[in-house]
Coordinates of C-alpha atoms in Angstrom, one line a residue:
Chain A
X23 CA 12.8 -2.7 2.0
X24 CA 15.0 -4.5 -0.1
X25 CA 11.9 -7.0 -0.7
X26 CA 9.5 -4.8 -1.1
X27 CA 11.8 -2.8 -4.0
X28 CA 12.3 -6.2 -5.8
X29 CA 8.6 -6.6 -5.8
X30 CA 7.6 -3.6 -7.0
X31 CA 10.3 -3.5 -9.7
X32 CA 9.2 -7.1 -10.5
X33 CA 5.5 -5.9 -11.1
X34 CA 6.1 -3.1 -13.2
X35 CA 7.9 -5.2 -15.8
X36 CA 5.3 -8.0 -15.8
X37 CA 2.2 -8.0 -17.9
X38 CA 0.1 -5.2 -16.7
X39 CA 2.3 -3.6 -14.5
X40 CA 2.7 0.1 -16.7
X41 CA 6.3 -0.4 -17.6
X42 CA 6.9 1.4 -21.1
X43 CA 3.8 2.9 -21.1
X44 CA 5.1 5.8 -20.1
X45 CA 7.7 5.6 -22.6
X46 CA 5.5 4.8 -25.2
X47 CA 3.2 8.3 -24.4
X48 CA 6.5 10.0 -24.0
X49 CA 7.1 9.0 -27.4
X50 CA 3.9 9.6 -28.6
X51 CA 3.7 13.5 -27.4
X52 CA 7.0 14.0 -28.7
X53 CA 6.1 13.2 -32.5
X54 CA 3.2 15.0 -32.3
X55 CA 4.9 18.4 -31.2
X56 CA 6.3 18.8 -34.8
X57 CA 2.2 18.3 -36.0
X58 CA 1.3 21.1 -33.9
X59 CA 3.8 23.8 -34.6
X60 CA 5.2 23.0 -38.0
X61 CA 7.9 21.4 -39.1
X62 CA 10.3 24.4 -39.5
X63 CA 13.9 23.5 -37.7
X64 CA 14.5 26.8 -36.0
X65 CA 11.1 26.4 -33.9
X66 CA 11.9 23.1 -33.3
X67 CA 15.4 23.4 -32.2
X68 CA 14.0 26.5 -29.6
X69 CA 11.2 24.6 -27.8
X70 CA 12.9 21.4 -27.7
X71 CA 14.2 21.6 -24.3
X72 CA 11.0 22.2 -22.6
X73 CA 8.6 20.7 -24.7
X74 CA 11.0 17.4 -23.9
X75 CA 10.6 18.3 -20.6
X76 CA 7.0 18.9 -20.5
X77 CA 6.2 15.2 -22.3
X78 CA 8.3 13.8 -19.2
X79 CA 6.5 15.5 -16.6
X80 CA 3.6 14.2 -17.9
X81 CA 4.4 10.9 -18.8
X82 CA 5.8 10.4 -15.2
X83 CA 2.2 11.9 -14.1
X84 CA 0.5 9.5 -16.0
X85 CA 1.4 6.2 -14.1
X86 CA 1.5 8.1 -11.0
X87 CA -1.7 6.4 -9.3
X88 CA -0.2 3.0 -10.0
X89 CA 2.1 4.1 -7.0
X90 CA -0.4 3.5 -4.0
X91 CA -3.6 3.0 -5.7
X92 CA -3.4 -0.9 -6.9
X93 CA -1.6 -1.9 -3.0
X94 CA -4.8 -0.1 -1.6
X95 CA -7.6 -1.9 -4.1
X96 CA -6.1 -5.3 -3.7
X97 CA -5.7 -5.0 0.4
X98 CA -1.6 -4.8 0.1
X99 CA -1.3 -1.4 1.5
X100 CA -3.3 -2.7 5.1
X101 CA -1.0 -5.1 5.1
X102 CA 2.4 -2.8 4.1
X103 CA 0.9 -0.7 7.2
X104 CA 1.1 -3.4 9.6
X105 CA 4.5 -4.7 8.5
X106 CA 7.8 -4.1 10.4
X107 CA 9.1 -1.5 8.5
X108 CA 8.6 2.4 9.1
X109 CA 5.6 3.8 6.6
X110 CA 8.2 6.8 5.7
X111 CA 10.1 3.3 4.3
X112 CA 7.6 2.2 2.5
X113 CA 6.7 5.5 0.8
X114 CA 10.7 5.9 0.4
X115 CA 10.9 2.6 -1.5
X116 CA 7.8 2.8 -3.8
X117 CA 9.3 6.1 -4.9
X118 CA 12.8 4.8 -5.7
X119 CA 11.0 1.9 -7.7
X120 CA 8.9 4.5 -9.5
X121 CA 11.8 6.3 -10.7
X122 CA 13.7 3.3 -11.0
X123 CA 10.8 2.0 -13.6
X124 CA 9.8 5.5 -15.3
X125 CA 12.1 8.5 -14.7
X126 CA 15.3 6.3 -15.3
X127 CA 13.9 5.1 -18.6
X128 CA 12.5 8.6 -19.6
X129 CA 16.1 10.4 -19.0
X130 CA 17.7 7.5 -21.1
X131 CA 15.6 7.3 -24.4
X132 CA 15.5 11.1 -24.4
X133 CA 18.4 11.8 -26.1
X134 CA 16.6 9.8 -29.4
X135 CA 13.4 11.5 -28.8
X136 CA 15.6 15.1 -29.0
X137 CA 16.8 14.2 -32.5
X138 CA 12.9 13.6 -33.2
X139 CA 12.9 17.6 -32.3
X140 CA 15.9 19.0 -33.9
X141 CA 17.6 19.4 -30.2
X142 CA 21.1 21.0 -30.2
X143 CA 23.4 18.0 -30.3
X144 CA 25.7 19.9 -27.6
X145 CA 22.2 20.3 -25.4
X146 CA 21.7 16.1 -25.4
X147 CA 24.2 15.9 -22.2
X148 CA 22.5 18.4 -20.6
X149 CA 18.9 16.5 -21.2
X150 CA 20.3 13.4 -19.8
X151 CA 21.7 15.5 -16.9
X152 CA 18.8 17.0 -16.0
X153 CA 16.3 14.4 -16.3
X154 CA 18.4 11.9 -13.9
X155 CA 18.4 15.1 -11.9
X156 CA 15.1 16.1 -12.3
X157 CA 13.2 13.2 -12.2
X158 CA 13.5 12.0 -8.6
X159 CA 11.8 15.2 -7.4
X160 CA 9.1 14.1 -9.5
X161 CA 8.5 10.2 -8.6
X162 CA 8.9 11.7 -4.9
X163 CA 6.0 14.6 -5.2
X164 CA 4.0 12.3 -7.1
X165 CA 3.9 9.4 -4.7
X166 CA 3.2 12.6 -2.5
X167 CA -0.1 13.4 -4.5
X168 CA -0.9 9.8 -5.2
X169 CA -1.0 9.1 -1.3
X170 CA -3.3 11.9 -0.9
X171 CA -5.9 10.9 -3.4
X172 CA -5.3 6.7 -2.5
X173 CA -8.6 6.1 -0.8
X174 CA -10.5 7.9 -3.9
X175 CA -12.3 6.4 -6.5
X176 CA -11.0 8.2 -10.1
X177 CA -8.9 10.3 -7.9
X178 CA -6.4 10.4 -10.7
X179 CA -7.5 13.9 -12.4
X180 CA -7.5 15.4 -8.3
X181 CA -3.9 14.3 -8.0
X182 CA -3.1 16.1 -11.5
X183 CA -4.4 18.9 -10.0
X184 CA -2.5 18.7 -6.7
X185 CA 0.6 17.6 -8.1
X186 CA 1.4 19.4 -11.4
X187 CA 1.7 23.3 -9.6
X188 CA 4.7 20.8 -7.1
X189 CA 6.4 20.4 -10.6
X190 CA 6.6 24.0 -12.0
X191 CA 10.2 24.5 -10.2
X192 CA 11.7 21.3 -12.0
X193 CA 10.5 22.2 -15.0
X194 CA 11.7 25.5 -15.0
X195 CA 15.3 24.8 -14.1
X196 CA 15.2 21.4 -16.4
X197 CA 14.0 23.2 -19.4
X198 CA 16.1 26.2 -18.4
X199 CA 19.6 23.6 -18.0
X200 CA 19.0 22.3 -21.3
X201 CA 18.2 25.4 -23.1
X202 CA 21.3 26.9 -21.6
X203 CA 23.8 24.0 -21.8
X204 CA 22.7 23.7 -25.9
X205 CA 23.2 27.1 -26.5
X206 CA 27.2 26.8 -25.1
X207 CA 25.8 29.1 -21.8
X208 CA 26.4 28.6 -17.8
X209 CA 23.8 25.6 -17.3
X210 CA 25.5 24.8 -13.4
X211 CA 23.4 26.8 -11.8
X212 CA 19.7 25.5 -13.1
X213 CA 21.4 22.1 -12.7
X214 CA 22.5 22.9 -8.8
X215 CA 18.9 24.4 -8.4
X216 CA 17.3 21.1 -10.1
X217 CA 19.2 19.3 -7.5
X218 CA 18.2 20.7 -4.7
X219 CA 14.6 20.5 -5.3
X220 CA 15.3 17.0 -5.8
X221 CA 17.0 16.7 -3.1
X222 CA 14.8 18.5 -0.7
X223 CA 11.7 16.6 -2.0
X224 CA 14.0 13.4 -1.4
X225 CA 14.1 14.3 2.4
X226 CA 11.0 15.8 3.5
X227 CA 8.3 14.2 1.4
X228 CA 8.3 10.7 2.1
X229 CA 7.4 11.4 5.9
X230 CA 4.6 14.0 4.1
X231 CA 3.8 10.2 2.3
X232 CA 3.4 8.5 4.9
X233 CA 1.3 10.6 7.0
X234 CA -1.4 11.0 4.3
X235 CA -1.2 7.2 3.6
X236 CA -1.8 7.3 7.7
X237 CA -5.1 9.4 7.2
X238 CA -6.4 7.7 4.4
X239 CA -6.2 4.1 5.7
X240 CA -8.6 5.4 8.5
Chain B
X3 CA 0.8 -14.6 24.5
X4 CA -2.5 -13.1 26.3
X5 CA -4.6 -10.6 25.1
X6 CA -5.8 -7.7 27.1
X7 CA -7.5 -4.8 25.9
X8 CA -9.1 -2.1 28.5
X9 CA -11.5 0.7 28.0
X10 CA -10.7 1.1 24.4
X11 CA -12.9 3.3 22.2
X12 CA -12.3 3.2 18.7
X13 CA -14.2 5.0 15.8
X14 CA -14.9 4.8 12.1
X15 CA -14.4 8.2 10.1
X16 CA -14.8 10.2 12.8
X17 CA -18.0 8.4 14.3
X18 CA -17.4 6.6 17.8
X19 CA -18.7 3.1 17.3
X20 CA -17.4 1.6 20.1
X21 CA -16.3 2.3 23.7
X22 CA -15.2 0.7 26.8
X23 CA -14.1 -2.3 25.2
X24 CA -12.4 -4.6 27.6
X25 CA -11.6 -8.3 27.4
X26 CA -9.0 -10.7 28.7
X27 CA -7.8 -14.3 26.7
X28 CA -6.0 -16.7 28.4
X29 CA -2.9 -18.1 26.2
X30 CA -3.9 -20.6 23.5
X31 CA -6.9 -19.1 23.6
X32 CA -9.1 -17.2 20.7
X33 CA -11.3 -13.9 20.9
X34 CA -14.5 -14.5 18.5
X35 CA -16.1 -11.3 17.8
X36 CA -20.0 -11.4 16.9
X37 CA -22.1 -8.7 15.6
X38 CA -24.3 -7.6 13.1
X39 CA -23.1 -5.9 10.1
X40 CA -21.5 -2.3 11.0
X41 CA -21.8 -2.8 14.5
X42 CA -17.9 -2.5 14.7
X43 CA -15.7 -5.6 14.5
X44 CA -13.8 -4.5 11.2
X45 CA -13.0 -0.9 13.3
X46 CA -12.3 -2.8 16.5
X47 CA -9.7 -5.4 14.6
X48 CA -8.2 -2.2 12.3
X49 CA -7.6 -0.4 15.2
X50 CA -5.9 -3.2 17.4
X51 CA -3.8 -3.9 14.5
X52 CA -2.6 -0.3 14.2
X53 CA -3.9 0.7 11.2
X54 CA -5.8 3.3 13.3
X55 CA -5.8 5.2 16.3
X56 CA -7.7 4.5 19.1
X57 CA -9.9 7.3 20.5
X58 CA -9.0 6.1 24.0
X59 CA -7.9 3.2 26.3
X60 CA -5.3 0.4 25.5
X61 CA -4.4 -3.1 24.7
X62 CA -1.7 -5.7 25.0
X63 CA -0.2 -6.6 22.6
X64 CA 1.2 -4.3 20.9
X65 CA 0.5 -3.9 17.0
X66 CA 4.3 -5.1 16.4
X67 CA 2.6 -8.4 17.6
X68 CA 0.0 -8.8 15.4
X69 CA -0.4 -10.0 11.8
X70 CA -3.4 -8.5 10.3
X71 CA -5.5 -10.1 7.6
X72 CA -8.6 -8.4 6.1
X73 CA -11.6 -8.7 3.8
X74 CA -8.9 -8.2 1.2
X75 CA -6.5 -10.9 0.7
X76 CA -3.1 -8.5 0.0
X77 CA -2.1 -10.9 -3.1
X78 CA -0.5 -9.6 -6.5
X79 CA -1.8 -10.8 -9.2
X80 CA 0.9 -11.2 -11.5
X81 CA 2.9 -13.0 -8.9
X82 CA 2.8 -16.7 -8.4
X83 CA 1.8 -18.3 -4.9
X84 CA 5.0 -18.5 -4.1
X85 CA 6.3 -15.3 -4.8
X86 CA 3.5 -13.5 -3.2
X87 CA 4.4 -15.8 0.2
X88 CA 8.1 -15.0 0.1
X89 CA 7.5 -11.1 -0.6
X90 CA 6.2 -11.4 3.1
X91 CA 8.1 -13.5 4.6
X92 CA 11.8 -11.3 3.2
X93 CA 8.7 -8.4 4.7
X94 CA 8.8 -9.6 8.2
X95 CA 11.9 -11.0 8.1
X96 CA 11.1 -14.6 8.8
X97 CA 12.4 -17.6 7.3
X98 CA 11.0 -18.3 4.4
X99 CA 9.2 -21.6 5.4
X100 CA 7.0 -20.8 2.6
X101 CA 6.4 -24.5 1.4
X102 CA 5.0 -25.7 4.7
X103 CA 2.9 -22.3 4.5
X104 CA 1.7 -23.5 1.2
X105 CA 1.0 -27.3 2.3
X106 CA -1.1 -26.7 5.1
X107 CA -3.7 -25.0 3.0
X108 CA -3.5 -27.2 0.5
X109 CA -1.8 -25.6 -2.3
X110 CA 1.1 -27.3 -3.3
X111 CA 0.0 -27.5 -6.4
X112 CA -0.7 -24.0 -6.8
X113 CA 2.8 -23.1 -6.0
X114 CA 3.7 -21.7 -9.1
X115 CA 0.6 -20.2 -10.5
X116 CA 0.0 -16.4 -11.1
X117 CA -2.7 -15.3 -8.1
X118 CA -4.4 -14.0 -11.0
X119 CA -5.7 -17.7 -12.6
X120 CA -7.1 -19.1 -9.0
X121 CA -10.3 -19.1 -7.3
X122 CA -11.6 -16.9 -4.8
X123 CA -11.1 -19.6 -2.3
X124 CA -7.9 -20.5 -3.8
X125 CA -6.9 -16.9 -3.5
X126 CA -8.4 -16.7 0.1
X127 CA -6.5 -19.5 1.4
X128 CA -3.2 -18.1 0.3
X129 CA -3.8 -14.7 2.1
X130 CA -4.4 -16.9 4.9
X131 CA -1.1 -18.9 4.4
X132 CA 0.5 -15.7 4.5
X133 CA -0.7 -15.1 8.4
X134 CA 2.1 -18.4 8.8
X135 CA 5.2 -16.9 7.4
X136 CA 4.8 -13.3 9.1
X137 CA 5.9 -15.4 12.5
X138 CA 3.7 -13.2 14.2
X139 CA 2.3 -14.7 17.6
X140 CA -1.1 -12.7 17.2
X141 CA -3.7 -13.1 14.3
X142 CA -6.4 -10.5 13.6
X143 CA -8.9 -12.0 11.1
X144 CA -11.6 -10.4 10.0
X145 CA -14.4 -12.7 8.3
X146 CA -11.5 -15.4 7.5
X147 CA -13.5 -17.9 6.0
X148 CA -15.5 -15.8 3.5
X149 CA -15.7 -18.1 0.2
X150 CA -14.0 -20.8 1.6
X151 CA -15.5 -23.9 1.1
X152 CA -16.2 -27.0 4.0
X153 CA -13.1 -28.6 3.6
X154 CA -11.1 -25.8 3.3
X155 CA -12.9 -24.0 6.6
X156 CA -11.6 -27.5 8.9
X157 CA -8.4 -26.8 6.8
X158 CA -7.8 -23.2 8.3
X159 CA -9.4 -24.2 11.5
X160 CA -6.8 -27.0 11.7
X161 CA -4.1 -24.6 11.3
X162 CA -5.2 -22.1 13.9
X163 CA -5.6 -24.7 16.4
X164 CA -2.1 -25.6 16.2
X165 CA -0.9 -21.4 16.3
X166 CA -3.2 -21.6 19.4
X167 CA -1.4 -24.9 20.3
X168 CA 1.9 -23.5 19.9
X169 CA 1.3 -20.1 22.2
X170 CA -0.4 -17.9 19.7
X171 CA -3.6 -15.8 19.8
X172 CA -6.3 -14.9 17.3
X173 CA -8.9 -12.5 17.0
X174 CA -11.1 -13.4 14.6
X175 CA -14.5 -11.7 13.7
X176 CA -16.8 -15.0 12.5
X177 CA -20.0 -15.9 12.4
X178 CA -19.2 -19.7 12.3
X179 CA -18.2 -22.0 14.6
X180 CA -14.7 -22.8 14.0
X181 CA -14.5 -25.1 16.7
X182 CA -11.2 -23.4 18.5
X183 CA -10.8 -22.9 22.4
X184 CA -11.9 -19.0 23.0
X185 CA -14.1 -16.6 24.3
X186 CA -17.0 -15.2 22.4
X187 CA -17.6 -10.9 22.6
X188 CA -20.8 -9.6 21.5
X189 CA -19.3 -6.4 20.1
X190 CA -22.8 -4.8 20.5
X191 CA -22.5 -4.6 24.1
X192 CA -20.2 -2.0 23.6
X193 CA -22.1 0.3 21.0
X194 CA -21.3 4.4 21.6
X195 CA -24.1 6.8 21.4
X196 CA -24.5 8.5 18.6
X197 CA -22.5 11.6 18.6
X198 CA -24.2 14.9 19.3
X199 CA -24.0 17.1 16.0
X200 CA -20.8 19.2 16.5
X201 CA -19.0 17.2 19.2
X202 CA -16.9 14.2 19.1
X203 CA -19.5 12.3 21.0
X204 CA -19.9 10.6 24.0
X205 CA -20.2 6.8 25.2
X206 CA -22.9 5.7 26.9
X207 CA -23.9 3.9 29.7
X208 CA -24.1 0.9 27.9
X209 CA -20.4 -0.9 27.7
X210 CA -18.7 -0.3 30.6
X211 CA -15.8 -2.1 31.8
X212 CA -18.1 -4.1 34.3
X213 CA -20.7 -5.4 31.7
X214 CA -17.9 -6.5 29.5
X215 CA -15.9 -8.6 32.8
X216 CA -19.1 -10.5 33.7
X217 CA -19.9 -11.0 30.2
X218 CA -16.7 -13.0 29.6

C-alpha cells in the first residue's frame, strides 16, 4: 500500500500527472466570481464562503478521472487487481493520494484565494477547517464515481453527473461552517456534521470502490 | 507447481464462451492456448487469473499464484524502468532483484529511462520483466510476444524456460512456437453454444471433460 501511495503521489507531481491543475482552476474560478457579480465588498464578503467552496468542489471534480481511468488505459489496474493486496486497499490508497495531491493543496492556498473575495478575516480558520474536513469525503465519493464510469470512454461528464448530487451534504455544512464561524456564530455543529460525512464516506465507500472496479474489469 | 483446471466455464460480458474446460500440466511444464481471434483465450486467462468470475468449475492454482500479464504492458510512463519494476516488486513484496529482472531482457541500459521514450518492444519487454520480480510461481501471458522482435522472442523464451526449469508454470496464449516443454489446448474444442435469448445459456455437447483428456 505504502508502494502503491508513493507511486501515485510520485505521478501526480511529475510532468503530466494533474498536480496544480486543480489549483490553478481553483484559482481561476475564484477571480472570475468578482467579474460575474460585481465588485461591491458587501456581496463579496456574503458569498465568499460557498462560492470558495463551490470552486473546490469542482476543482477536486475536475481531476477526478485521473483516479482509475489512466491505471485502466495503460493495463495497471489488471494488474493492481491481481496483486496481493485487498481491492478495498487499493481504492483506500488511491483516494488518500488524491486528497493528499488536490484537497490538501486546495484547503491550504484557500485562505489567499478568500482575500481575492473579501472573506471575513475571522472566517479564514474556519475555511481551512472545513476544507481539511471536507475534502476527504470528496476524494473518497469521487474515486467512488470514477470507478463506476472506469471502463467508459469520455465517461468523465457521467461521473459529474453521478457524483456532484454525493457532494450537496459537504457543501452545505462547509459553506454553512464558514459562513457561521466568520460571522462570530456556533460553527461546531456544521463542522461535526462535515466530519461525519467524511467520516462515513471514509468507511463505507472504498468497499462500494472496489466492487464497481470488480464489475467493470469484467 | 501443476496446473489443473476442471469443468470450468467462463464468459465474456455476460456471453458463455467457454465451457468444460479441463486440462492437467505436469510441473515444469507450459499450457499453450491456440485459437482464433475471440474464440476465448483472453476470457479463459482473465478468468484463471481472478480478474473474473468463473461461471462454473475450478482450477488449481489459486489466483494468489499467478502473475498476470496482458495485451497491456501495466507501465507508467513518467516512471523510469526501474521505478516501474520496483513499484511491483515493494507490490508483491518480493525482493527487489530488479537489476537481474532488467538484464535478462536486455535493458540495462534502459534502466533509467522514462517508459515514455522506449519502443513498443522496449516497453513490452519490461512488462515482461515485471512477471520476474512478482516471485510468482505461475505466469498467465496472453499474446507475450506481440511487437517483440527475433532476438528479443529467444530472449523471453530463454527466461521462461528457466521459470519452468526452476518449478514454475505458464499459460501462455501464442501463436508461435516458443520452443518450451508444454501441452498445446485448442481452446475451440471447448466453444459454448450460443445462449438462447433471455437465458444465461447452455454448453453444448461439444467440450466435455472427455474430449478435453484424450485431447491432451
Amino acid at each position: 500500500m505504502r508502494a502503491l501511495l508513493l507511486r501515485d503521489l510520485r505521478l501526480a507531481v511529475r510532468s503530466g500527472g494533474g498536480f496544480g491543475l486543480s489549483l490553478a482552476f481553483f484559482l481561476i474560478v475564484t477571480v472570475l466570481i468578482p467579474f460575474g457579480v460585481g465588485p461591491e465588498p458587501g456581496v463579496l464578503a456574503r458569498i465568499a464562503p460557498g462560492a470558495l467552496w463551490i470552486g473546490a468542489l469542482l476543482a477536486v471534480l475536475l481531476s477526478l478521472d485521473r483516479i482509475f481511468a489512466l491505471d485502466r488505459e495503460d493495463g495497471t489496474l489488471d494488474l493492481l487487481a491481481t496483486a496481493p493486496i485487498p481491492l478495498e486497499a487499493v481504492a483506500a490508497t488511491k483516494a488518500l493520494a488524491h486528497w493528499l495531491t488536490t484537497g490538501l493543496p486546495l484547503a491550504l492556498v484557500a485562505p489567499g484565494l478568500g482575500v481575492l473575495l473579501n472573506l471575513a478575516p475571522a472566517a479564514t480558520g474556519w475555511l481551512i477547517g472545513s476544507l481539511l474536513l471536507g475534502t476527504p469525503a470528496l476524494s473518497v465519493i469521487g474515486a467512488f464515481g470514477a470507478a463506476l464510469t472506469v471502463g467508459l470512454k469520455r465517461g468523465g461528464l457521467l461521473m459529474s453527473l453521478l457524483v456532484l448530487p454525493l457532494y450537496v451534504p459537504t457543501l452545505i455544512f462547509g459553506a454553512l461552517a464558514v459562513g457561521r464561524g466568520g460571522a462570530g456564530a456556533d460553527a461546531a455543529t456544521p463542522l461535526m456534521m462535515l466530519a461525519g460525512v467524511s467520516l462515513g464516506t471514509v468507511a463505507v465507500l472504498p468497499f462500494a470502490t472496489a466492487a464497481a472496479l470488480r464489475i467493470n474489469l469484467r | 507447481m501443476e496446473l489443473s483446471c476442471r469443468d470450468l466455464a467462463v464468459a465474456r460480458g455476460g456471453w458463455p464462451l467457454l465451457s468444460g474446460v479441463t486440462f492437467r500440466v505436469a510441473p515444469g511444464r507450459a499450457l499453450i492456448l491456440r485459437g482464433p481471434n475471440g474464440s476465448g483465450k483472453t476470457t479463459l486467462l482473465r478468468t484463471l487469473a481472478g480478474l473474473q468470475p468463473a461461471l462454473s468449475g475450478r482450477a488449481d492454482p489459486e489466483p494468489g499464484m499467478i502473475a498476470y500479464h496482458g495485451h497491456a504492458d501495466g507501465l507508467k510512463s513518467t516512471l523510469t524502468a526501474t521505478e516501474n519494476l520496483r513499484f511491483w516488486a515493494e507490490l508483491f513484496g518480493t525482493s527487489p532483484d530488479v537489476r537481474s529482472a532488467l538484464a535478462a531482457f536486455g535493458l540495462e541500459r534502459l534502466a533509467d529511462r522514462a517508459a515514455a521514450h522506449m519502443s513498443a518492444g522496449q516497453r513490452r519487454r519490461l512488462g515482461l520483466a515485471r512477471l520476474m520480480v512478482t516471485g510468482r510461481p505461475v505466469w498467465a501471458l496472453d499474446e507475450p510476444t506481440v511487437s517483440l522482435d527475433t532476438a528479443s522472442v529467444t530472449r523471453f523464451a530463454s527466461v521462461l524456460a528457466r521459470h519452468l526449469d526452476a518449478g514454475g508454470a505458464a499459460l501462455i496464449a501464442t501463436h508461435i512456437d516458443l520452443g518450451v516443454p508444454g501441452e498445446v489446448l485448442d481452446v475451440t474444442a471447448f466453444r459454448s453454444a450460443p445462449p438462447a435469448r433471455g437465458q444465461g445459456g447452455a454448453p453444448d455437447g461439444f467440450g466435455n471433460a472427455a474430449d478435453a483428456e484424450a485431447f491432451l
